[in-house]
mmCIF file of N, CA and C in Angstrom:
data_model
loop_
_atom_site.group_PDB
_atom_site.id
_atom_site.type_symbol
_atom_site.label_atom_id
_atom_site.label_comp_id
_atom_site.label_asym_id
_atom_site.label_seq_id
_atom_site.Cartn_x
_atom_site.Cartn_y
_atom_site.Cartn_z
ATOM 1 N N UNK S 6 23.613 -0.260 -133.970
ATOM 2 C CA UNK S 6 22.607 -0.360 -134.994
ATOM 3 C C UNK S 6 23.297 -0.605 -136.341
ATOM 4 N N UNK S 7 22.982 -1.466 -137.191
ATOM 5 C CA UNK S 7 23.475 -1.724 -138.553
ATOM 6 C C UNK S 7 22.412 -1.655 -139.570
ATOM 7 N N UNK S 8 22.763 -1.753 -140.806
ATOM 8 C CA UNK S 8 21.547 -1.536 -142.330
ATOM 9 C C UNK S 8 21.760 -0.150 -142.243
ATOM 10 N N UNK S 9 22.265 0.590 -141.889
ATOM 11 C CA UNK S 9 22.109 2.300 -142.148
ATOM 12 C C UNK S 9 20.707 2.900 -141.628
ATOM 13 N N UNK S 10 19.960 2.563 -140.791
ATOM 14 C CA UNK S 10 18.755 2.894 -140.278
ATOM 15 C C UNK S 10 18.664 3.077 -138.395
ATOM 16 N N UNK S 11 18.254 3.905 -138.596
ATOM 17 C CA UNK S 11 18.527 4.086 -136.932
ATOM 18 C C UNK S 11 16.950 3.408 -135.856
ATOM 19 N N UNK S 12 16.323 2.670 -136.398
ATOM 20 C CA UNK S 12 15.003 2.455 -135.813
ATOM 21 C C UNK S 12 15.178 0.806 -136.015
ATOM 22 N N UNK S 13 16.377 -0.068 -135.780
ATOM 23 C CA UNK S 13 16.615 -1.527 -136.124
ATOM 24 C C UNK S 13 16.508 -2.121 -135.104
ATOM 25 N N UNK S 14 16.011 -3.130 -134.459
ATOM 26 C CA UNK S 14 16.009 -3.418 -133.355
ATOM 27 C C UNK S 14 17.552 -4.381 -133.082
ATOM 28 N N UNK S 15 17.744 -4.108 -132.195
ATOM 29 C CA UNK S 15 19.712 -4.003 -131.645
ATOM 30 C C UNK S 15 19.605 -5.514 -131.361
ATOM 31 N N UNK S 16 18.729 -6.118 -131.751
ATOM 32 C CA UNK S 16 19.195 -7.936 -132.147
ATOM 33 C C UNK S 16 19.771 -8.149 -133.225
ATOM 34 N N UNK S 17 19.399 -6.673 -134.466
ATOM 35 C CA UNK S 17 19.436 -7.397 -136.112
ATOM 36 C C UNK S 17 21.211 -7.249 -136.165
ATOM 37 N N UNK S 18 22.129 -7.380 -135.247
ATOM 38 C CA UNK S 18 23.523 -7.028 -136.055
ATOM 39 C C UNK S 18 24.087 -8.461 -135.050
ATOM 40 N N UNK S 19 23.152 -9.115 -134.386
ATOM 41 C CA UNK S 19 23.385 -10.855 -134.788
ATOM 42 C C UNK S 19 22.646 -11.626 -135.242
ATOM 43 N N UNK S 20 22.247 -11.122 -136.375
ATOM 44 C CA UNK S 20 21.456 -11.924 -137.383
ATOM 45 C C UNK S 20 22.396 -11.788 -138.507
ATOM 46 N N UNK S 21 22.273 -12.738 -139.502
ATOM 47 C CA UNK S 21 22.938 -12.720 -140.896
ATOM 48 C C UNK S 21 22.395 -11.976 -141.884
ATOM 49 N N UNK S 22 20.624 -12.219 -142.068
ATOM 50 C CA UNK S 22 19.850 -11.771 -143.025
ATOM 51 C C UNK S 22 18.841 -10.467 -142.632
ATOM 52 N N UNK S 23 18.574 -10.091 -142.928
ATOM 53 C CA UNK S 23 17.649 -8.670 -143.128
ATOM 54 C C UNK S 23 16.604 -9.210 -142.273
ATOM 55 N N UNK S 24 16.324 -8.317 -140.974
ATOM 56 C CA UNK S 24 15.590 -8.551 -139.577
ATOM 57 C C UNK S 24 15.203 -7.527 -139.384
ATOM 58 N N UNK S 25 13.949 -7.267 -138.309
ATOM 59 C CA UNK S 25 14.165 -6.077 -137.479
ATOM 60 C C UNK S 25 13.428 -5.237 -138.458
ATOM 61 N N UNK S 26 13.003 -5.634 -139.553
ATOM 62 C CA UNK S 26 12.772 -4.269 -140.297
ATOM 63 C C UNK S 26 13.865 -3.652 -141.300
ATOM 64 N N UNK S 27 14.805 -4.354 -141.630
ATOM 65 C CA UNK S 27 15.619 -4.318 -142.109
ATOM 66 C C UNK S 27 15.460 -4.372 -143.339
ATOM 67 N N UNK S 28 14.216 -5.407 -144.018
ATOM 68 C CA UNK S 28 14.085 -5.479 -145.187
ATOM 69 C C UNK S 28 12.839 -4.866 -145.693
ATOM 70 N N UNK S 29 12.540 -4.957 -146.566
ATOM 71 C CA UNK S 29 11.096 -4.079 -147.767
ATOM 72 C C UNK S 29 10.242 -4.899 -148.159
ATOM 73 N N UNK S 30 9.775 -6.397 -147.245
ATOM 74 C CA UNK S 30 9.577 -7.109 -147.265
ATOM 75 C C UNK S 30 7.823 -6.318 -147.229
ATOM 76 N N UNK S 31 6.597 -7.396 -147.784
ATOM 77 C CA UNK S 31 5.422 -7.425 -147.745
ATOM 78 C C UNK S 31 4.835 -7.212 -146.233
ATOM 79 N N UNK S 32 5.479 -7.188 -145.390
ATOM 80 C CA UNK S 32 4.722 -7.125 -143.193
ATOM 81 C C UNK S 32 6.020 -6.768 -142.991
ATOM 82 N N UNK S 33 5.731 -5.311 -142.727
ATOM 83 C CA UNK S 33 6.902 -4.016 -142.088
ATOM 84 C C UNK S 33 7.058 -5.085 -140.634
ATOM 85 N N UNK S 34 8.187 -5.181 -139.576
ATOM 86 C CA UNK S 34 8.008 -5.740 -138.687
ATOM 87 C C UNK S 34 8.469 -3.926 -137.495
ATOM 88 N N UNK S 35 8.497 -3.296 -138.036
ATOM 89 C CA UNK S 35 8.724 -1.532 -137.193
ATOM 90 C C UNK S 35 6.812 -1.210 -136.965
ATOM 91 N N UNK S 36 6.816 -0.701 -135.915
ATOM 92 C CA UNK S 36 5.321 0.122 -135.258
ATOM 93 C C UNK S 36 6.030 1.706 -135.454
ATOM 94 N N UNK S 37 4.995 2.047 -135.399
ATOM 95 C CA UNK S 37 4.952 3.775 -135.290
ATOM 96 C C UNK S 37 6.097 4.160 -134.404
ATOM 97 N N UNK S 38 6.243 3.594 -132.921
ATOM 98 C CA UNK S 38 6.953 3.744 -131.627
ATOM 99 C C UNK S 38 8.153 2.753 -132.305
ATOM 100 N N UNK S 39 9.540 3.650 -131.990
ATOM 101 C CA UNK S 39 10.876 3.592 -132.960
ATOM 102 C C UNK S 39 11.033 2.360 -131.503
ATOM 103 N N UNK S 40 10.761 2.489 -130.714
ATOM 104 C CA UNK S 40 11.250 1.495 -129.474
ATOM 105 C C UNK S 40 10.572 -0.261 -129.591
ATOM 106 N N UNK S 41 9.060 0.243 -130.267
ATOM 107 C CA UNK S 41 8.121 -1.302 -130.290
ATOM 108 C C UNK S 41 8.626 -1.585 -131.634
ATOM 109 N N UNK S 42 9.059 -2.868 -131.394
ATOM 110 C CA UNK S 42 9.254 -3.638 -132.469
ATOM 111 C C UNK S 42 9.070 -5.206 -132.411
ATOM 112 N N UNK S 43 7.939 -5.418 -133.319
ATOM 113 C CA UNK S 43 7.398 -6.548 -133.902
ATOM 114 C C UNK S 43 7.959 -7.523 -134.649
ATOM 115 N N UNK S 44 9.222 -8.525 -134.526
ATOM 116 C CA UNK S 44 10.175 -9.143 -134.922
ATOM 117 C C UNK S 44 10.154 -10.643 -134.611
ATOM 118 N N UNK S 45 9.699 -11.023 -135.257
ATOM 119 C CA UNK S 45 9.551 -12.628 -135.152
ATOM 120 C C UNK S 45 11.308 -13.449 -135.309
ATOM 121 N N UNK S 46 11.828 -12.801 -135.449
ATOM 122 C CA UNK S 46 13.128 -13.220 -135.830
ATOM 123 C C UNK S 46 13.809 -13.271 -133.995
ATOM 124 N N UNK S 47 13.319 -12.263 -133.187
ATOM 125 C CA UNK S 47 13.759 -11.775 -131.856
ATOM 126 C C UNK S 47 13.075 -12.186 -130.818
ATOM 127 N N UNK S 48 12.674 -13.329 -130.557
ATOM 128 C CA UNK S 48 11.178 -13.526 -129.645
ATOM 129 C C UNK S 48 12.073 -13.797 -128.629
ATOM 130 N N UNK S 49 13.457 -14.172 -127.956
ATOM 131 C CA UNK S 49 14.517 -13.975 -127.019
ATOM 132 C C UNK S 49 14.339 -12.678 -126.769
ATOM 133 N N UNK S 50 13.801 -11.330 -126.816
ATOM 134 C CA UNK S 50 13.994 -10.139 -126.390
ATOM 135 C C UNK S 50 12.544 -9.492 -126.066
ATOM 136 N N UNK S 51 11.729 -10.523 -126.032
ATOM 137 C CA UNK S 51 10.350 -10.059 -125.778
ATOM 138 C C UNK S 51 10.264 -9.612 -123.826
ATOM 139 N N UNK S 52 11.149 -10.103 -123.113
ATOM 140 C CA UNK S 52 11.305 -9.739 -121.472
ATOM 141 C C UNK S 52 11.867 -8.509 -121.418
ATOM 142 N N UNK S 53 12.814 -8.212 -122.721
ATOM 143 C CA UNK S 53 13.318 -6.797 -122.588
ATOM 144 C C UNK S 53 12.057 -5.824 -122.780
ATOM 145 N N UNK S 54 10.903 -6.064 -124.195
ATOM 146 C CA UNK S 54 9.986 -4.979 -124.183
ATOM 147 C C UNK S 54 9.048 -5.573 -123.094
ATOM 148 N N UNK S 55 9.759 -6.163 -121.887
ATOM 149 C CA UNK S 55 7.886 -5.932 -121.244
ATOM 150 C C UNK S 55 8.208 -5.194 -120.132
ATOM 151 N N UNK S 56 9.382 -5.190 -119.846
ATOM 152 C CA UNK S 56 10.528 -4.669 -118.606
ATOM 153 C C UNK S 56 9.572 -2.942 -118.679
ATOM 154 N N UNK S 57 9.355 -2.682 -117.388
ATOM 155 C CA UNK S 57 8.458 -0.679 -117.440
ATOM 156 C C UNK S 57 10.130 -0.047 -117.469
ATOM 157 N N UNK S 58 9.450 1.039 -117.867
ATOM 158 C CA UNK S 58 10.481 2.093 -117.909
ATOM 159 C C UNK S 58 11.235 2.528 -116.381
ATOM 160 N N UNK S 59 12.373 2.743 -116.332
ATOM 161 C CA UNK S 59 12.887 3.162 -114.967
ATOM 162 C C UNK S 59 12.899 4.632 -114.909
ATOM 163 N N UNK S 60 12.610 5.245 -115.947
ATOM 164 C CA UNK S 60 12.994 6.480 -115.932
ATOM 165 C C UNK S 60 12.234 7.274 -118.078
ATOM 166 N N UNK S 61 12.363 8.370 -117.924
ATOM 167 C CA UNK S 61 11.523 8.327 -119.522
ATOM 168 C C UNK S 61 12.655 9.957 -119.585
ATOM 169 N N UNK S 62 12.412 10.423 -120.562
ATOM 170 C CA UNK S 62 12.663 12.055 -121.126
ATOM 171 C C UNK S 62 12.307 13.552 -119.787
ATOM 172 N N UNK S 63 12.963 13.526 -119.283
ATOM 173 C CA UNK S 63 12.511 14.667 -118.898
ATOM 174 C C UNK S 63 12.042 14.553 -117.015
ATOM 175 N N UNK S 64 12.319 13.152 -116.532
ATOM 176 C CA UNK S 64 12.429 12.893 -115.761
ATOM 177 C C UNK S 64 13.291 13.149 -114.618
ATOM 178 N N UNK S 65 12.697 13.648 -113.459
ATOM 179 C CA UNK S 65 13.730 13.986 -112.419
ATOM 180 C C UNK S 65 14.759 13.057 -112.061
ATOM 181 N N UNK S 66 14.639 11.996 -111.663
ATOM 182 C CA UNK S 66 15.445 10.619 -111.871
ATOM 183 C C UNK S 66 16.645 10.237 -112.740
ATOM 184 N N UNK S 67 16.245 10.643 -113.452
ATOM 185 C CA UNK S 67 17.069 10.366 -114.515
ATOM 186 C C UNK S 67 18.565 10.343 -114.432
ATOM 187 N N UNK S 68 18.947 11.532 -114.104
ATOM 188 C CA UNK S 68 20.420 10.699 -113.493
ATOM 189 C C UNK S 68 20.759 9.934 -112.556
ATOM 190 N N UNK S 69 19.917 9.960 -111.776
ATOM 191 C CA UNK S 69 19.815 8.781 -110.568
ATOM 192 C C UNK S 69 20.301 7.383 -110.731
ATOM 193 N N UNK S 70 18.752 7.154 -112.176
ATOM 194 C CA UNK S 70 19.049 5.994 -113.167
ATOM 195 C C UNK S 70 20.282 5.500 -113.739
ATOM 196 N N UNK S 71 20.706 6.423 -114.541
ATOM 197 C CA UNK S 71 21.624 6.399 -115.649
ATOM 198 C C UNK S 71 23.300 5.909 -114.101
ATOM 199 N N UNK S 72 23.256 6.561 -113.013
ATOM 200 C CA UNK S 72 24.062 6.427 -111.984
ATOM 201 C C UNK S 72 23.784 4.474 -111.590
ATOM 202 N N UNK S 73 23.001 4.614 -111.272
ATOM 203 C CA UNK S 73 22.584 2.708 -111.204
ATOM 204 C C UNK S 73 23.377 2.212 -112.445
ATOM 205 N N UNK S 74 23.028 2.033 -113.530
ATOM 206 C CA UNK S 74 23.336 1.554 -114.687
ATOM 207 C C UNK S 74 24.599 1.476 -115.085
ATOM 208 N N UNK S 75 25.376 2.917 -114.293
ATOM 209 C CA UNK S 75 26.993 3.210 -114.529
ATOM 210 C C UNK S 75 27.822 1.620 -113.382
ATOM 211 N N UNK S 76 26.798 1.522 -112.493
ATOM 212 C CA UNK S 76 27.741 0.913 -111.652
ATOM 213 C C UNK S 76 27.108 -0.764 -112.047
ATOM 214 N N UNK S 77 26.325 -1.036 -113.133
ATOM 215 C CA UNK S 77 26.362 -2.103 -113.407
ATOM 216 C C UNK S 77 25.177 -2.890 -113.301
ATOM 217 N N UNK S 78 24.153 -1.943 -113.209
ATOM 218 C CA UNK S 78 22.516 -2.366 -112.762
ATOM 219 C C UNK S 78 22.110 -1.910 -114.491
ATOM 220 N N UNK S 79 21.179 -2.931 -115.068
ATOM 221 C CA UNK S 79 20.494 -2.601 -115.928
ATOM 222 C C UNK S 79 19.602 -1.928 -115.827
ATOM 223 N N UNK S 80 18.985 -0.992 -116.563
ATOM 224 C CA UNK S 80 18.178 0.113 -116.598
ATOM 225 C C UNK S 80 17.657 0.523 -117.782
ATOM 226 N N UNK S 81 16.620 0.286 -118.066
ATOM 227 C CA UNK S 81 15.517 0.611 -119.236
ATOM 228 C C UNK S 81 14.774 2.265 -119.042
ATOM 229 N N UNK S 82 15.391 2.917 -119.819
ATOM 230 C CA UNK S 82 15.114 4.414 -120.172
ATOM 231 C C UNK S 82 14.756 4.301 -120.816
ATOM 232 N N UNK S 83 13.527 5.535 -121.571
ATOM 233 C CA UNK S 83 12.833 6.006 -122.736
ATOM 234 C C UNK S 83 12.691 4.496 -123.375
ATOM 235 N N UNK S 84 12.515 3.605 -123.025
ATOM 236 C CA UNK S 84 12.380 2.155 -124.256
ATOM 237 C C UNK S 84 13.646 1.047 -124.366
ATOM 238 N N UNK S 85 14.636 1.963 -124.116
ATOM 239 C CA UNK S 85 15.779 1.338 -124.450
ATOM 240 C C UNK S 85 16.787 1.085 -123.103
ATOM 241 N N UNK S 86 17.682 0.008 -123.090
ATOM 242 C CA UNK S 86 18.444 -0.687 -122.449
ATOM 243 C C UNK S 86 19.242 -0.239 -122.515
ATOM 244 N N UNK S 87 20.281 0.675 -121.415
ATOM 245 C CA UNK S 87 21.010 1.166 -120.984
ATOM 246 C C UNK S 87 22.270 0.804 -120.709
ATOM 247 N N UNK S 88 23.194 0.022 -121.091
ATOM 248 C CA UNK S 88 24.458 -0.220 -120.631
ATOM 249 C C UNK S 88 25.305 0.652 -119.942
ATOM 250 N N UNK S 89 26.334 0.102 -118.814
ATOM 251 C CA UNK S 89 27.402 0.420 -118.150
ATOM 252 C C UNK S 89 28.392 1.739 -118.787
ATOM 253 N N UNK S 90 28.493 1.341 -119.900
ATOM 254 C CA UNK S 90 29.195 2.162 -120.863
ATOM 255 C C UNK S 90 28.713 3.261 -121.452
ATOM 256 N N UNK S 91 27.858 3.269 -121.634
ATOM 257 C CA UNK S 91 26.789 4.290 -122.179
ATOM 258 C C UNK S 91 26.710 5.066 -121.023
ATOM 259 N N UNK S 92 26.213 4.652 -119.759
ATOM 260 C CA UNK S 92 25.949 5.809 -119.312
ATOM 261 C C UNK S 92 26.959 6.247 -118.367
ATOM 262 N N UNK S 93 28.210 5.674 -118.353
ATOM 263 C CA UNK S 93 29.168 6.216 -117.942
ATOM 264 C C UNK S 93 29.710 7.808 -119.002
ATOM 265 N N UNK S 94 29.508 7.553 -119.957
ATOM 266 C CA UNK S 94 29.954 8.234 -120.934
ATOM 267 C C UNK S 94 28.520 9.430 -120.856
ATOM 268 N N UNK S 95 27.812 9.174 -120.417
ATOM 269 C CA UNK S 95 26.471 10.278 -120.695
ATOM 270 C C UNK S 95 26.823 10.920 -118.980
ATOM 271 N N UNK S 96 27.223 10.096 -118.078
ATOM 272 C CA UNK S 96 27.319 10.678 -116.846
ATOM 273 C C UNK S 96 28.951 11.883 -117.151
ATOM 274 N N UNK S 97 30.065 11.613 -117.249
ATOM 275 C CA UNK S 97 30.846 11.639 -117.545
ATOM 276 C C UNK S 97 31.124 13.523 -118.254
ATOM 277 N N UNK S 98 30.152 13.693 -119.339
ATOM 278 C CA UNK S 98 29.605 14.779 -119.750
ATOM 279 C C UNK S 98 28.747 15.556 -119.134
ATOM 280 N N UNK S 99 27.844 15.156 -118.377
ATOM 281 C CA UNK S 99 26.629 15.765 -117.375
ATOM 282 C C UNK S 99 27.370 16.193 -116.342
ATOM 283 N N UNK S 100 28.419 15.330 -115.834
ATOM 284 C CA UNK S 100 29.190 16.195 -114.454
ATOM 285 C C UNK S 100 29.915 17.227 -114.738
ATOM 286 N N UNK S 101 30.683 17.425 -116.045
ATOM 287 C CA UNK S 101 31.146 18.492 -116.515
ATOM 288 C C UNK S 101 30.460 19.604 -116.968
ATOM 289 N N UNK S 102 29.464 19.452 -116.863
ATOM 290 C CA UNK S 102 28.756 20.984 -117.125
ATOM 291 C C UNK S 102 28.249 21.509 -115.927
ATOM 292 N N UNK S 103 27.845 22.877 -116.346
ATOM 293 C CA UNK S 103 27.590 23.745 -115.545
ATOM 294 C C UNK S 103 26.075 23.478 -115.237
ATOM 295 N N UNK S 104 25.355 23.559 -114.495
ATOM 296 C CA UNK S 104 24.045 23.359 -113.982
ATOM 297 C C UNK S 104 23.416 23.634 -114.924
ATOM 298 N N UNK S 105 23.047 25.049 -115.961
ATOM 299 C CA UNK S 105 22.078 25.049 -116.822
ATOM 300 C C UNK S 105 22.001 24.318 -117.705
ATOM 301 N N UNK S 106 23.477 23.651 -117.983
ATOM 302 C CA UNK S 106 23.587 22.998 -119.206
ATOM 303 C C UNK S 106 23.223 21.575 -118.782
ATOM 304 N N UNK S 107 23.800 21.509 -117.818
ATOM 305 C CA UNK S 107 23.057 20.098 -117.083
ATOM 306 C C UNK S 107 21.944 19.996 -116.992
ATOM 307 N N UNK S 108 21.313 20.648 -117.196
ATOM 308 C CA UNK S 108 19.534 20.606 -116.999
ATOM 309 C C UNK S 108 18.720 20.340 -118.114
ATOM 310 N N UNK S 109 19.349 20.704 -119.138
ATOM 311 C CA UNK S 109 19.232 20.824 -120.806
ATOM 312 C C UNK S 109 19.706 19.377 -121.148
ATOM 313 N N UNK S 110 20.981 18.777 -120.841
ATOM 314 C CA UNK S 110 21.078 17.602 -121.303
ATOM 315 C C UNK S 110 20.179 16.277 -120.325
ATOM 316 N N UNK S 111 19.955 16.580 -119.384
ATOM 317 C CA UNK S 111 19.028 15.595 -118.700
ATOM 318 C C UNK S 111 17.320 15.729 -119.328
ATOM 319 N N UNK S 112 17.154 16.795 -120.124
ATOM 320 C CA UNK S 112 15.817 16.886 -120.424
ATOM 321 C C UNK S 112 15.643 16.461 -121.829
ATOM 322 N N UNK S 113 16.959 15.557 -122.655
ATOM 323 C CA UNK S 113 16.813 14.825 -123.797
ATOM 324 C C UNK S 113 16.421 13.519 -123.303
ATOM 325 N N UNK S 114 16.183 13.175 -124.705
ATOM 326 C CA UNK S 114 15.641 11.955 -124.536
ATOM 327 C C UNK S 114 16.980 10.847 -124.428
ATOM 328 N N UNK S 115 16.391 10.224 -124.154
ATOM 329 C CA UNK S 115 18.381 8.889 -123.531
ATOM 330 C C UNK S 115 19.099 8.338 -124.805
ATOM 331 N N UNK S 116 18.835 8.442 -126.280
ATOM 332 C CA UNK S 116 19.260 8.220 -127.590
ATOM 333 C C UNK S 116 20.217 9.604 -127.580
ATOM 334 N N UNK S 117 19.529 10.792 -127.571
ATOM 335 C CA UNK S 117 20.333 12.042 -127.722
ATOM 336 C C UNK S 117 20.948 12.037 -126.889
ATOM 337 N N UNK S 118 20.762 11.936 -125.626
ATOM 338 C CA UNK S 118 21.990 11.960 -124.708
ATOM 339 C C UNK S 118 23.380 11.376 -125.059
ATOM 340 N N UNK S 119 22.815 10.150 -125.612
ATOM 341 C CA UNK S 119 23.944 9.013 -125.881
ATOM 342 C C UNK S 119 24.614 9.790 -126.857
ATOM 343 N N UNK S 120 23.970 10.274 -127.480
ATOM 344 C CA UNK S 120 24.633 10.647 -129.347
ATOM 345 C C UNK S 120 25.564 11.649 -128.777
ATOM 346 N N UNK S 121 24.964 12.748 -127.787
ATOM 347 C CA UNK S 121 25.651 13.954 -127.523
ATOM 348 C C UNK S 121 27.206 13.475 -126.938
ATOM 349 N N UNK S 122 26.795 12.789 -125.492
ATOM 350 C CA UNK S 122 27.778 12.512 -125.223
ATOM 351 C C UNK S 122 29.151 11.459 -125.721
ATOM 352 N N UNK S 123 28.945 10.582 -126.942
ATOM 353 C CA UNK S 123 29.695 9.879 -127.837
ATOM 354 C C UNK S 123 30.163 11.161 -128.347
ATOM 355 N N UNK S 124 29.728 12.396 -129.092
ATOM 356 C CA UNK S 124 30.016 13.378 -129.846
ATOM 357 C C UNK S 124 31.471 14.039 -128.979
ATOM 358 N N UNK S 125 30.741 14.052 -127.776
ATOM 359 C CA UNK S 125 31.822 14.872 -127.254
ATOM 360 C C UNK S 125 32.862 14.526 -126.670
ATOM 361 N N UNK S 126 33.068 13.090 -125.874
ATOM 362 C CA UNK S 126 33.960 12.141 -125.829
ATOM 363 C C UNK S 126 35.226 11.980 -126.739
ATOM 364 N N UNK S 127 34.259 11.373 -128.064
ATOM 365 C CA UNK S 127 34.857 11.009 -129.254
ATOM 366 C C UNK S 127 34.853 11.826 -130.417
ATOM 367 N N UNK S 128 35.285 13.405 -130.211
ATOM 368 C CA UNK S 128 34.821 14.187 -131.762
ATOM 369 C C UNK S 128 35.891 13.612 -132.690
ATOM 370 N N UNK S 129 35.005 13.302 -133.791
ATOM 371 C CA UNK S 129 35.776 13.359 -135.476
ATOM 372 C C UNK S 129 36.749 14.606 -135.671
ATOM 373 N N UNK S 130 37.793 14.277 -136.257
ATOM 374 C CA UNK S 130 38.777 14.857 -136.624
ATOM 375 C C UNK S 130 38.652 15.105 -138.185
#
């Protein structure tokens, strides 16, 4: 995500100019839902929002999913598109915990997961 905003739609950092909602322009192109986004600049990514969810927040599945995705299957969680990397790194953390805690991080939503497990991977020094 780039512009310092966390609700950009993940086309605007190959664009040059202010996309996505990026700008303060007169027609917000952001909906209420941080996932729907209305972007005339992105109409190449309209198959991504029509794609159903494989899995959402709180879902039994869910690592199931995120396990597909590790080995190279795309997978649309909570809204968002799941890469190889990502959820290697969210799996990666989930196997290392202890069951309760494992239960707690599968019942975030797949943004926090990501954040958590980047956090703990990669802590700042």
């Amino acid at each position: 995500m780039t512009h310092g905003r966390a609700d950009i739609h993940a086309k605007a950092t190959q664009h040059s100019g202010p996309v996505c909602g990026a700008d303060d322009g007169p027609t917000p192109r952001l909906t209420d839902d941080p996932f729907e986004v209305t972007c005339p600049d992105c109409p190449d990514l309209v198959w991504i929002e029509e794609l159903p969810n494989d899995a959402t927040a709180g879902d039994p599945r869910i690592i199931e999913v995120l396990r597909e995705a590790a080995r190279g299957q795309m997978r649309k969680i909570d809204g968002a598109i799941v890469d190889g990397t990502t959820a290697t790194a969210i799996l990666t953390v989930y196997d290392a915990l202890k069951p309760p805690t494992r239960a707690k991080l599968a019942a975030l939503r797949i943004d926090r997961m990501a954040q958590v497990a980047w956090q703990v991977l990669r802590p700042r020094e």
